Coordinates of C-alpha atoms in Angstrom, one line a residue:
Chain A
X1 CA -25.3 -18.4 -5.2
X2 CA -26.5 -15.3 -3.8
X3 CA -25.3 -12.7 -1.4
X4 CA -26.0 -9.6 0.8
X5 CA -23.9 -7.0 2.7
X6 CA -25.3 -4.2 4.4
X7 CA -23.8 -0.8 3.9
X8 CA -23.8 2.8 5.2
X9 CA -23.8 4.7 1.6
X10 CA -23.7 8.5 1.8
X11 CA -25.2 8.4 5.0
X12 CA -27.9 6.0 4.1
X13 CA -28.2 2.1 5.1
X14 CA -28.3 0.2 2.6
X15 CA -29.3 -3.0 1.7
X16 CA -27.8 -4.6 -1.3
X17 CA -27.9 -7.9 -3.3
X18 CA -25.9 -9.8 -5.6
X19 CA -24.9 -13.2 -7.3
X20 CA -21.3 -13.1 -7.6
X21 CA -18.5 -12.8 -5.5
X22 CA -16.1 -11.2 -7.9
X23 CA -18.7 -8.1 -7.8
X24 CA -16.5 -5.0 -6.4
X25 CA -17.3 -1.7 -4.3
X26 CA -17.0 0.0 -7.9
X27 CA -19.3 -2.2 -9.4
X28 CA -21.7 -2.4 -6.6
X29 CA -21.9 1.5 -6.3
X30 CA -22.5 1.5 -10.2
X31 CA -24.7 -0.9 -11.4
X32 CA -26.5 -1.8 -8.0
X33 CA -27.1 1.1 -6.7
X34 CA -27.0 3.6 -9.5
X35 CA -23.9 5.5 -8.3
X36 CA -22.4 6.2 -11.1
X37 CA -19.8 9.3 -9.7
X38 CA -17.1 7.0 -9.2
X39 CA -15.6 5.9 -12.6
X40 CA -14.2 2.8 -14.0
X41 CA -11.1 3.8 -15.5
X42 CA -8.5 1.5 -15.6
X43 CA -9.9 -1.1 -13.1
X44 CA -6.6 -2.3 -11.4
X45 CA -5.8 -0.1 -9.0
X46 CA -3.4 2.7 -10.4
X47 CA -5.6 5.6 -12.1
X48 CA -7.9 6.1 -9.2
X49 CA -10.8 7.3 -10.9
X50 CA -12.9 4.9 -8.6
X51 CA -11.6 6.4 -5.5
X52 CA -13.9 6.5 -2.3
X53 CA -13.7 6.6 1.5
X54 CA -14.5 4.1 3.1
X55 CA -14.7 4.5 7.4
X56 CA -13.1 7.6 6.0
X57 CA -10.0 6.4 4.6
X58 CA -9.6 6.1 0.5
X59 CA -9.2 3.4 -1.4
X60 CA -9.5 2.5 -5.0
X61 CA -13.2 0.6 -5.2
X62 CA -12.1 -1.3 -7.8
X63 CA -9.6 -3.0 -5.8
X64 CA -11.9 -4.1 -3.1
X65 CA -14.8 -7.0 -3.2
X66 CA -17.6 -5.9 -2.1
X67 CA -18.3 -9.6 0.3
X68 CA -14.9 -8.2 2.3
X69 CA -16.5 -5.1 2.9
X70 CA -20.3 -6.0 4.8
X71 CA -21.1 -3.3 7.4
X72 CA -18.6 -0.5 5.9
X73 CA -19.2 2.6 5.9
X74 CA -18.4 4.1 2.4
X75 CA -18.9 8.0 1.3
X76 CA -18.7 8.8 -2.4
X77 CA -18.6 12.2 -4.4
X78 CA -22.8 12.0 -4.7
X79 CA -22.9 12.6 -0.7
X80 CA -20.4 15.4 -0.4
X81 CA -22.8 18.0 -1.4
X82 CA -25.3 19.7 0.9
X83 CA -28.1 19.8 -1.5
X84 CA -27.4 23.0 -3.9
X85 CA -23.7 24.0 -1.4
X86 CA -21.1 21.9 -3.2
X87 CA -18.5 20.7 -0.7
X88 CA -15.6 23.5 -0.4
X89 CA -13.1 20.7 -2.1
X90 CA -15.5 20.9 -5.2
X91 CA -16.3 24.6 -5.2
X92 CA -12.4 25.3 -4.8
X93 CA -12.2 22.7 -8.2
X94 CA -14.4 24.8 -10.2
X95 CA -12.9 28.3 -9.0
X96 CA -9.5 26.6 -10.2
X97 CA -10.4 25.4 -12.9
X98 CA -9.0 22.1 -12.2
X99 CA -10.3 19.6 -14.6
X100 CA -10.7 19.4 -18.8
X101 CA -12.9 16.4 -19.3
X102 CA -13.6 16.1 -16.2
X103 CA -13.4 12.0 -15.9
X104 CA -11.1 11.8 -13.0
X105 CA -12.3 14.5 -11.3
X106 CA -14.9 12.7 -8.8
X107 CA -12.3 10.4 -7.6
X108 CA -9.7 13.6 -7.3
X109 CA -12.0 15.6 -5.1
X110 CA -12.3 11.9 -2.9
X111 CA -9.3 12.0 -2.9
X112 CA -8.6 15.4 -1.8
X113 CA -11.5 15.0 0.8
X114 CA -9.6 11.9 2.1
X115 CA -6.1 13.5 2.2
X116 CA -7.4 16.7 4.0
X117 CA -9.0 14.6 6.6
X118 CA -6.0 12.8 7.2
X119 CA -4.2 16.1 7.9
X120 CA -0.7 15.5 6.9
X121 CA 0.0 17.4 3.9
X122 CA 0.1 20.9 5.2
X123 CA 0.5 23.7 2.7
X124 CA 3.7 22.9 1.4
X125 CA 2.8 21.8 -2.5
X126 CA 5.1 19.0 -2.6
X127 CA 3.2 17.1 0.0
X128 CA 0.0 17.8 -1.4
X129 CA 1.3 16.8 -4.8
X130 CA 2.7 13.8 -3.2
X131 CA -0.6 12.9 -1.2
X132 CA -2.8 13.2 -4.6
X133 CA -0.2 10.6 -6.1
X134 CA -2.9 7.9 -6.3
X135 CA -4.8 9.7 -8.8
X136 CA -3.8 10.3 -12.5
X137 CA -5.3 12.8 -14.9
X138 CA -4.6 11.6 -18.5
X139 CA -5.8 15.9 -19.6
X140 CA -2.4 17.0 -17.5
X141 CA -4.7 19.3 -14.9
X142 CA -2.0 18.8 -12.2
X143 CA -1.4 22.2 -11.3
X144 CA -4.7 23.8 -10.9
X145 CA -5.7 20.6 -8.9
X146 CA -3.0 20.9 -6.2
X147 CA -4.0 24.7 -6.4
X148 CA -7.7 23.8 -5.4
X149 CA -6.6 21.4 -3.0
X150 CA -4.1 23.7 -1.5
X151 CA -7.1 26.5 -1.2
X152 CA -10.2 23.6 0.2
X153 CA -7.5 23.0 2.8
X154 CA -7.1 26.4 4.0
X155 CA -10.8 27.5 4.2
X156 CA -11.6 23.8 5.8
X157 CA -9.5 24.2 8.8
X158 CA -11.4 26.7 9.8
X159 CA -14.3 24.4 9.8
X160 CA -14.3 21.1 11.9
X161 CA -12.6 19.0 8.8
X162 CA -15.0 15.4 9.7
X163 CA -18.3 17.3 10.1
X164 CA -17.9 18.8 7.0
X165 CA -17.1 15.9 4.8
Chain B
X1 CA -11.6 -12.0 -13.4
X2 CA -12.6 -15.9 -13.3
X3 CA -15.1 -17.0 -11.0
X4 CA -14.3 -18.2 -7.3
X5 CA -15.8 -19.4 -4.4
X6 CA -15.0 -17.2 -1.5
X7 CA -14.8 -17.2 1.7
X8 CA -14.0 -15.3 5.2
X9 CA -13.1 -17.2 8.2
X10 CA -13.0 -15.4 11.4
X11 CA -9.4 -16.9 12.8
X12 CA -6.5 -18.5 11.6
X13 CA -7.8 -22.3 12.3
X14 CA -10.8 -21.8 10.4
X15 CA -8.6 -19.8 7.4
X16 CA -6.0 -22.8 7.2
X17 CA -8.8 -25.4 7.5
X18 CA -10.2 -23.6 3.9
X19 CA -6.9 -23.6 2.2
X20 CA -5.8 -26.1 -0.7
X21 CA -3.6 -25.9 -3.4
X22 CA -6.3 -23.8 -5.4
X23 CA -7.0 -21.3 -2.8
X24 CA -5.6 -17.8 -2.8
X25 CA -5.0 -16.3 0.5
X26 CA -6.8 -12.4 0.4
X27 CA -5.5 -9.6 2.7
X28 CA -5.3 -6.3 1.5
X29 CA -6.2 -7.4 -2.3
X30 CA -3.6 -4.6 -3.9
X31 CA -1.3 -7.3 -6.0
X32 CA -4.1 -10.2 -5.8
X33 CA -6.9 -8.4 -7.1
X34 CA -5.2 -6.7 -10.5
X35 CA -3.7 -9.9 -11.0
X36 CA -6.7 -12.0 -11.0
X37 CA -8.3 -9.0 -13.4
X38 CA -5.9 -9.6 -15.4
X39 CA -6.3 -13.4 -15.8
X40 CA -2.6 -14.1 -14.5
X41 CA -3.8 -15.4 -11.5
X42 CA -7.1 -17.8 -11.4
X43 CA -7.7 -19.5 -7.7
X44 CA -10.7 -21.4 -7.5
X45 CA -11.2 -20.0 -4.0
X46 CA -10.1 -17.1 -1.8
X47 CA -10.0 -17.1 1.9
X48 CA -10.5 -13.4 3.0
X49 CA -8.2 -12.8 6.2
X50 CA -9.5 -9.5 7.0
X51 CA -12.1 -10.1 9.3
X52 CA -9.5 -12.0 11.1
X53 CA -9.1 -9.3 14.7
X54 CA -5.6 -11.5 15.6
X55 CA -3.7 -10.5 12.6
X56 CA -4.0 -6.7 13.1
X57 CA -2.0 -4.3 15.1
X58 CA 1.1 -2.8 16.2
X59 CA 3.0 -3.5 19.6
X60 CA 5.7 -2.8 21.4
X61 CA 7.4 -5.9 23.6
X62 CA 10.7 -4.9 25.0
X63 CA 12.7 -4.5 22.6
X64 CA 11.2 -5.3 19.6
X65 CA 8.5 -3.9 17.2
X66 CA 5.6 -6.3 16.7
X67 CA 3.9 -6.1 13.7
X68 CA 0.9 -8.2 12.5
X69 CA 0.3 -9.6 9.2
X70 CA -2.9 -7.9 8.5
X71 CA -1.9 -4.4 9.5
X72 CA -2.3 -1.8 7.1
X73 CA 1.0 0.0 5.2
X74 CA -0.7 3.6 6.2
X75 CA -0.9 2.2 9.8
X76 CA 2.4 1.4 9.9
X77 CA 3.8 4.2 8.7
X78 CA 1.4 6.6 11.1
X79 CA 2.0 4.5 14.3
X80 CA 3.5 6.4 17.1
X81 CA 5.6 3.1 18.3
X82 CA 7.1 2.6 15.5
X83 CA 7.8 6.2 14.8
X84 CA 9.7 6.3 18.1
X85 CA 11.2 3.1 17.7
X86 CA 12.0 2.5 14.3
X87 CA 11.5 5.6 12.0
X88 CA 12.9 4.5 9.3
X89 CA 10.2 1.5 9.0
X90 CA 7.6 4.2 9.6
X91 CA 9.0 6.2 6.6
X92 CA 9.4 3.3 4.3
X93 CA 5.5 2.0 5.1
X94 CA 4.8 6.0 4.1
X95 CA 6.3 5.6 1.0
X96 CA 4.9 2.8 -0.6
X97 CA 2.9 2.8 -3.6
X98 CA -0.1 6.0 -3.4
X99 CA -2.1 6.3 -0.3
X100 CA -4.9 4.5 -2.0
X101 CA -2.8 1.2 -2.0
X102 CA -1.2 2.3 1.5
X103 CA -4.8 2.5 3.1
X104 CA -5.2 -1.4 1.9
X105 CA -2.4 -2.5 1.9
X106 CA -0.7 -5.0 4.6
X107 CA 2.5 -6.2 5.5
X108 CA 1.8 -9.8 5.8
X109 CA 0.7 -9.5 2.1
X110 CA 3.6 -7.9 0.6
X111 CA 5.8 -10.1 2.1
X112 CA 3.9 -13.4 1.1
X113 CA 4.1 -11.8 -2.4
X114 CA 7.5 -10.7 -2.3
X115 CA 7.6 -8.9 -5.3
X116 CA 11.5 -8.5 -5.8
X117 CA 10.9 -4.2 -6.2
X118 CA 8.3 -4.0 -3.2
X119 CA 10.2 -2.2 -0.3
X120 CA 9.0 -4.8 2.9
X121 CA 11.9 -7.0 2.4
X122 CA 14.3 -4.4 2.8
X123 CA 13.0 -4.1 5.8
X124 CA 13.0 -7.1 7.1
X125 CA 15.7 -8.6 5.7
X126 CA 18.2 -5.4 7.0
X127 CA 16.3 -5.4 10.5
X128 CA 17.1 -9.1 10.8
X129 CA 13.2 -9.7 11.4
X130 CA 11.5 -13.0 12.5
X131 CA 8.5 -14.2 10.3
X132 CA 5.9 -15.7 12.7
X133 CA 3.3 -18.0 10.9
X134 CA 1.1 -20.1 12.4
X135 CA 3.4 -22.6 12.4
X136 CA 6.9 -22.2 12.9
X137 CA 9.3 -18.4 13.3
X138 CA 11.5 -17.9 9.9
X139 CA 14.7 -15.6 10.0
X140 CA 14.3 -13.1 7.4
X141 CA 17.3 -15.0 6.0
X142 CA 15.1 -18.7 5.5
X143 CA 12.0 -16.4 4.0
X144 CA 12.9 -15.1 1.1
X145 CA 13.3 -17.5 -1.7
X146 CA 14.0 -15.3 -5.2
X147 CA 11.3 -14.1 -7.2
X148 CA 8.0 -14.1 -6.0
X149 CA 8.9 -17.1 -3.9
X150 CA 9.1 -18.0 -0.2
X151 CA 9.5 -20.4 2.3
X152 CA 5.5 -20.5 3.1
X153 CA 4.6 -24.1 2.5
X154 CA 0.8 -25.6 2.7
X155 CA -1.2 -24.4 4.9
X156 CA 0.8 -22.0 6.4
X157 CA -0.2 -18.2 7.0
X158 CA 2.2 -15.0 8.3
X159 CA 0.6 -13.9 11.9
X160 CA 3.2 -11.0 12.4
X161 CA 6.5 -10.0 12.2
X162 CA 8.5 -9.3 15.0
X163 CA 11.1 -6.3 14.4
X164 CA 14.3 -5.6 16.2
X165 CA 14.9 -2.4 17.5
X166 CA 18.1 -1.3 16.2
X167 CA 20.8 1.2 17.0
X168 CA 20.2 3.2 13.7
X169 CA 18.0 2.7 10.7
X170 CA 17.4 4.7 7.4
X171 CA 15.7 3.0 3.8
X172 CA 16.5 4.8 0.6
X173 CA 14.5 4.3 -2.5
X174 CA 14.9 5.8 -5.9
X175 CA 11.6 5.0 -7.2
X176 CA 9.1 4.4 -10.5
X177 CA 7.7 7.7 -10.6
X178 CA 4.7 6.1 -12.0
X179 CA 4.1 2.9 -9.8
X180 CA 7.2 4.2 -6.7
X181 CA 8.1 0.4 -6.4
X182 CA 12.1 1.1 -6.1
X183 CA 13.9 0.4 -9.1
X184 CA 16.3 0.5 -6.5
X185 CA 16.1 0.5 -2.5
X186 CA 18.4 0.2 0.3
X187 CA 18.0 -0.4 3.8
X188 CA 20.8 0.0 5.9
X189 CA 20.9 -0.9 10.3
X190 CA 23.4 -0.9 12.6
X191 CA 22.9 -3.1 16.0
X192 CA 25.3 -4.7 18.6
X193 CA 25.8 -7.1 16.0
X194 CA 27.1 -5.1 13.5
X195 CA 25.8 -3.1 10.1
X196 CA 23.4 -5.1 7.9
X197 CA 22.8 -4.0 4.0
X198 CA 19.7 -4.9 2.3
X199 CA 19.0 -3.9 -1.5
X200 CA 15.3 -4.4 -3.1
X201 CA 14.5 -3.5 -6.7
X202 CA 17.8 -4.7 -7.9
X203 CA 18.6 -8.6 -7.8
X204 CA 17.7 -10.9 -10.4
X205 CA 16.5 -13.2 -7.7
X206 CA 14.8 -10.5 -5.3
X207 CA 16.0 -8.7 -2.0
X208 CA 19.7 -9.2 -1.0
X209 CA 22.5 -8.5 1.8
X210 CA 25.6 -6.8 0.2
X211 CA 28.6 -8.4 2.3
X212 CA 31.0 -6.0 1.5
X213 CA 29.5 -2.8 2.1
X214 CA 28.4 -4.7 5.3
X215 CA 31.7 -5.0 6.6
X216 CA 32.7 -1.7 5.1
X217 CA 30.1 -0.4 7.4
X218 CA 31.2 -2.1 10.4
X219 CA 34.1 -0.9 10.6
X220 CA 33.0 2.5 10.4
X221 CA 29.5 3.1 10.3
X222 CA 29.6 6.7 8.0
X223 CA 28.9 7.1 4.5
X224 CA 32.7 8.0 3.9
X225 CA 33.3 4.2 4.6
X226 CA 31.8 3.9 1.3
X227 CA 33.4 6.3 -0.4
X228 CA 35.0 4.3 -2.9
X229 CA 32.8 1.1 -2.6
X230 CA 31.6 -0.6 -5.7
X231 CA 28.8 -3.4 -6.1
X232 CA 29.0 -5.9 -9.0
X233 CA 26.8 -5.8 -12.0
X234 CA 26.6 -9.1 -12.0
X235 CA 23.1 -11.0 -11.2
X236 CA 21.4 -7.4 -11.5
X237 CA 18.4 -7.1 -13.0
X238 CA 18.1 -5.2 -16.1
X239 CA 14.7 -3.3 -17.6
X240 CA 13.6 -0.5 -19.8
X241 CA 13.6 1.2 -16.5
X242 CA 17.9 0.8 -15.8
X243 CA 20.2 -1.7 -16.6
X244 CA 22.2 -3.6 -14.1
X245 CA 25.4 -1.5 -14.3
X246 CA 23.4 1.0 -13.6
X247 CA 21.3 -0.2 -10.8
X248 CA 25.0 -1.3 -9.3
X249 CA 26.0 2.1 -9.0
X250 CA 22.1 2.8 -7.8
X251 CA 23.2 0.6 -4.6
X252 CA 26.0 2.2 -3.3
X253 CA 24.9 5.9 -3.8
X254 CA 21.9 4.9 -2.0
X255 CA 23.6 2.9 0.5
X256 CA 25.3 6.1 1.3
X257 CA 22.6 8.5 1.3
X258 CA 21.1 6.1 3.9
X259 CA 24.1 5.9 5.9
X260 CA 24.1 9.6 6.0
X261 CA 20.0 9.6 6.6
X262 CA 20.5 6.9 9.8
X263 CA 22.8 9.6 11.7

């Protein structure tokens, strides 16, 4: 049997195929459409290594089949740069230093993205701690992390937060 | 992950119409989906609910808090009716599992699963909440039957829950750090009626009512009332994560904190 959804990825309509119905958003993004920025770490839902927004709220991709998702609108760490201008969330990552081997890191700045938008964490570290809680990182980079997110925050809300990302 | 033939009706008729004893209802996929992954689970079909527009959203009606099944945690816990209403439900939506799983995940769902550590029952249980499926209204009392287990027969599907607004509410939960499922949690109310106790993470056979801190409560409704209260060990669970003697004394130090929290 074969399927098709329509998605808006990174800005772009898409058009994508497939024969199975236990194919998910993580898969999809990765072996369909050679999106390879969100990673496959433990595939169940706790690590959040696959994180992306979808109509601008995250999820772990993983955890979502891609036939309950037709028409979404899904934004992934290949479309928050503006061609050479990395996204403030990922410049404030590399002037924190916030990552060692770096594979939770794309789902940690979605995640960062998707927590800023939703506006609730405020600069009190415990929040943001709190509101990165979906994401592990195995290298122990907790500290620096919050620090960048903490730091994106403050130089996005001088910026219109939803235009930006 | 085993195959399956899926589908995704567009209202409850056409959702109960595709269910059979090898069919797995799908809403927000959070418990179902790792489950399948891990081969524990293997439904020949799944019936997607979430294109279903009925099963969504939050509403006041007099007084009461109406809830349907397909409504997100992360809505819950951000709606302004419920925040006015009943804060402490807004807080305990807020606080479960990461916001990844909060942004998927619905109330209809945990409470079909009724995991005996997810923090829902609590809710609904201490609230005195009606169940509404599509084909009859369950007390909270008539829903919950032990571990992982309900009173959901064939064919039936949770529209919403309907919430009484009480006097005071608070939910306490001393959480997993890893996974915040409560190892133990404790919602306490007090209505016209009287002060209701409900305890998740703790019984052997899922959420509970704990009569005598109940009736503690009502007749003083301050954590001092429970000053020198103690719960049995007995038909507690016990893990790597506590034992039951400690989970006992889990229930009445949150029971107070709670008391204190509600005001």
């Amino acid at each position: 049997m074969s399927f098709s959804i329509s998605l808006t990825v990174n800005g772009a309509a898409r058009k994508v195929a497939f024969d199975d119905p236990r194919v998910t958003l993580l898969d999809l993004l990765r072996e369909r459409l050679d999106l390879t920025g969100a990673k496959k770490g433990c595939d169940r839902g706790q690590c959040g290594a696959c994180t992306i927004l979808i109509d601008g709220r995250r999820i772990n991709s993983c955890l979502a089949l891609a036939l309950s998702h037709d028409g979404a609108d899904l934004l992934t760490i290949e479309g928050l740069a503006r061609g050479d201008a990395l996204h403030p969330v990922q410049a404030a990552f590399i002037a924190h230093d916030s990552f060692q081997c770096g594979f939770c890191t794309p789902g940690q700045i979605m995640s960062a993205v998707g927590l800023i938008q939703e506006g609730q964490a405020g600069h009190d570290p415990e929040r943001v701690r709190e509101g990165m809680s979906g994401n592990l990182c195995r290298c122990g980079a907790y500290v620096d992390i919050a620090d960048a997110v903490l730091d994106a925050q403050k130089r996005l809300t001088k910026l219109d937060r939803k235009q930006v990302a | 992950m085993y195959a399956f033939t899926y589908h995704q009706p567009n209202d409850v008729a056409a959702a109960v119409a595709l269910l059979d004893e090898d069919a797995k209802l799908l809403a927000g996929g959070q418990t179902l989906l790792p489950t399948m992954k891990q081969r524990l689970a293997s439904p020949a079909s799944i019936v997607d609910l979430g294109k279903i527009g009925e099963l969504s959203g939050i509403s006041r009606e007099g007084e009461t808090i109406v809830i349907g099944a397909m409504t997100r945690h992360a809505d819950v816990a951000a709606n302004a009716a419920v925040h006015q209403a009943i804060p402490a439900l807004a807080a305990l939506a807020g606080g479960i599992g990461d916001p990844h799983v909060r942004n998927r995940g619905t109330i209809g769902g945990s409470l079909a699963n009724n995991d005996p550590a997810a923090d829902y029952p609590a809710a609904v249980l201490a609230l005195g909440a009606t169940i509404v499926t599509n084909k009859r209204e369950l007390a909270a009392e008539a829903f919950f039957h032990g571990l992982f287990e309900t009173a959901l027969g064939e064919g039936e599907i949770i529209v919403k829950v309907r919430f009484p607004i009480p006097q005071k509410a608070a939910y306490q939960k001393f959480r997993n750090p890893a996974s915040r499922f409560a190892l133990v949690g404790v919602f306490v109310t007090q209505t016209k009626g009287g002060a209701r106790v409900a305890v998740t993470g703790a019984g052997a056979s899922g959420v509970f009512r704990v009569n005598a801190l109940e009736a503690a409560l009502g007749a003083s409704f301050a954590a001092a009332a429970l000053k020198d209260a103690t719960v049995p060990a007995e038909g507690l669970n016990t893990d790597m994560h506590a034992d039951a003697a400690y989970r006992a004394h889990l229930i009445v130090v949150l029971a107070r904190r709670a008391v204190a929290a509600a005001g």
